[in-house]
């Protein structure tokens, strides 16, 4: 099973590298490739891609995915303040209205790390956990407030 998983990741990485070469302005290909790089423990390369992506070109769900991946890449490199800032930007985009259409908009996502998860929940948990370790009570409160408004149960 491990070999198949690694082969799938290798093929996905090669596919999105080719897509990025063929379509260098397509942000969705960059996002997919950056997540592939994160999944292969290459946060430096993922970070370079995430830093190039313009959020103004993205729908809210894709912007959330990008903030999350960018923050996770920063956190992997032990850059906690930039990671927290990125998670905080993602938290600011979460609202109750998006919850009903979010899964439809992310249909066929093709990012195995995010399969079967509720994206806002992962973002809120990441932000809250990092904020707790950095004693940032405002961000903790923001996460808990949004969780309450959206009906998301946060992990303890």
XYZ file of C-alpha atoms in Angstrom:
156
model
C 0.000 0.000 0.000
C 2.832 2.388 0.852
C 4.433 1.806 -2.550
C 1.153 2.536 -4.338
C 0.668 5.708 -2.328
C 4.182 6.872 -3.151
C 3.688 6.039 -6.842
C 0.407 7.951 -6.937
C 2.098 10.958 -5.360
C 5.000 10.753 -7.808
C 2.622 10.617 -10.784
C 0.509 13.490 -9.429
C 3.638 15.581 -8.848
C 4.895 14.952 -12.385
C 1.458 15.705 -13.820
C 1.151 19.054 -12.021
C 4.754 19.976 -12.858
C 3.905 19.438 -16.532
C 0.687 21.430 -16.156
C 2.551 24.312 -14.495
C 5.050 24.325 -17.356
C 2.312 24.235 -20.000
C 0.077 26.750 -18.208
C 2.327 28.948 -16.037
C -0.420 31.411 -15.133
C -2.913 28.794 -13.908
C -2.986 29.179 -10.120
C -4.898 25.938 -9.541
C -2.069 23.898 -11.066
C 0.401 25.748 -8.837
C -1.734 25.029 -5.778
C -1.934 21.328 -6.619
C 1.799 21.115 -7.250
C 2.570 22.955 -4.007
C 0.412 20.474 -2.055
C 2.196 17.577 -3.826
C 5.495 19.053 -2.686
C 4.186 19.367 0.882
C 3.074 15.739 0.768
C 6.604 14.687 -0.303
C 8.168 16.637 2.568
C 9.522 19.418 0.385
C 8.153 22.497 2.181
C 10.823 24.833 0.750
C 9.702 24.218 -2.833
C 6.033 24.294 -1.803
C 6.586 27.608 -0.052
C 8.105 29.157 -3.187
C 5.004 28.169 -5.166
C 2.521 29.312 -2.526
C 4.262 32.698 -2.349
C 3.655 33.254 -6.081
C -0.102 32.687 -5.946
C -2.361 35.730 -6.039
C -5.444 35.230 -3.857
C -7.397 37.816 -5.850
C -7.549 35.284 -8.716
C -9.036 32.535 -6.531
C -12.486 31.621 -5.323
C -12.860 31.590 -1.541
C -12.453 27.795 -1.187
C -9.246 27.812 -3.234
C -7.987 30.802 -1.308
C -8.584 28.865 1.931
C -6.692 25.860 0.546
C -3.821 28.127 -0.445
C -3.636 29.901 2.928
C -3.732 26.523 4.686
C -0.996 25.000 2.539
C 1.134 28.133 2.719
C 0.761 28.197 6.495
C 1.573 24.499 6.808
C 4.697 24.985 4.676
C 5.795 27.876 6.904
C 5.087 25.846 10.018
C 7.061 22.868 8.621
C 10.017 25.216 8.302
C 9.494 26.378 11.908
C 8.459 29.876 10.786
C 5.673 30.135 13.291
C 4.755 33.818 13.089
C 4.274 33.821 9.292
C 2.332 30.542 9.612
C 0.051 32.047 12.224
C -0.526 35.125 10.043
C -1.519 32.915 7.109
C -3.833 30.793 9.250
C -5.356 34.002 10.601
C -6.005 35.223 7.031
C -7.749 31.923 6.274
C -9.833 32.178 9.455
C -10.975 35.649 8.376
C -12.449 34.181 5.173
C -14.549 31.506 6.898
C -18.241 32.365 7.247
C -21.473 30.446 7.879
C -22.792 31.090 4.357
C -19.917 29.206 2.734
C -20.563 26.010 4.668
C -23.474 24.909 2.477
C -21.654 25.238 -0.865
C -18.083 24.488 0.196
C -18.132 20.740 -0.509
C -19.728 21.329 -3.933
C -17.087 23.887 -4.872
C -14.272 21.535 -3.846
C -15.664 18.491 -5.667
C -12.801 16.630 -7.338
C -10.203 18.454 -5.262
C -7.361 15.958 -5.944
C -5.349 16.830 -2.841
C -5.141 13.560 -0.875
C -4.064 15.285 2.343
C -7.393 17.111 2.367
C -9.602 14.156 1.387
C -12.473 13.622 3.762
C -11.778 16.617 5.992
C -13.852 19.681 6.653
C -11.542 22.418 5.397
C -12.699 25.198 7.786
C -12.340 22.817 10.741
C -8.746 22.007 9.832
C -7.962 25.711 9.404
C -9.570 26.673 12.712
C -7.778 23.858 14.561
C -4.398 24.741 13.024
C -4.825 28.430 13.799
C -6.069 27.834 17.328
C -3.337 25.313 18.182
C -0.552 27.579 16.931
C -2.150 30.634 18.559
C -2.257 28.799 21.888
C 1.447 27.980 21.697
C 2.187 31.621 20.865
C -0.203 33.056 23.501
C -2.333 34.885 20.956
C -5.685 35.059 22.743
C -7.384 37.198 20.066
C -6.842 34.546 17.389
C -8.015 31.814 19.762
C -11.176 33.797 20.448
C -11.715 34.445 16.718
C -11.418 30.725 15.974
C -13.836 29.766 18.722
C -16.319 32.454 17.660
C -16.274 31.331 14.030
C -16.570 27.692 15.087
C -19.665 28.560 17.091
C -21.215 30.577 14.215
C -20.548 27.823 11.658
C -21.413 24.878 13.902
C -17.922 23.411 13.673
C -16.813 21.377 16.667
C -13.144 22.062 17.376
C -10.810 19.348 18.650
C -9.760 19.801 22.238
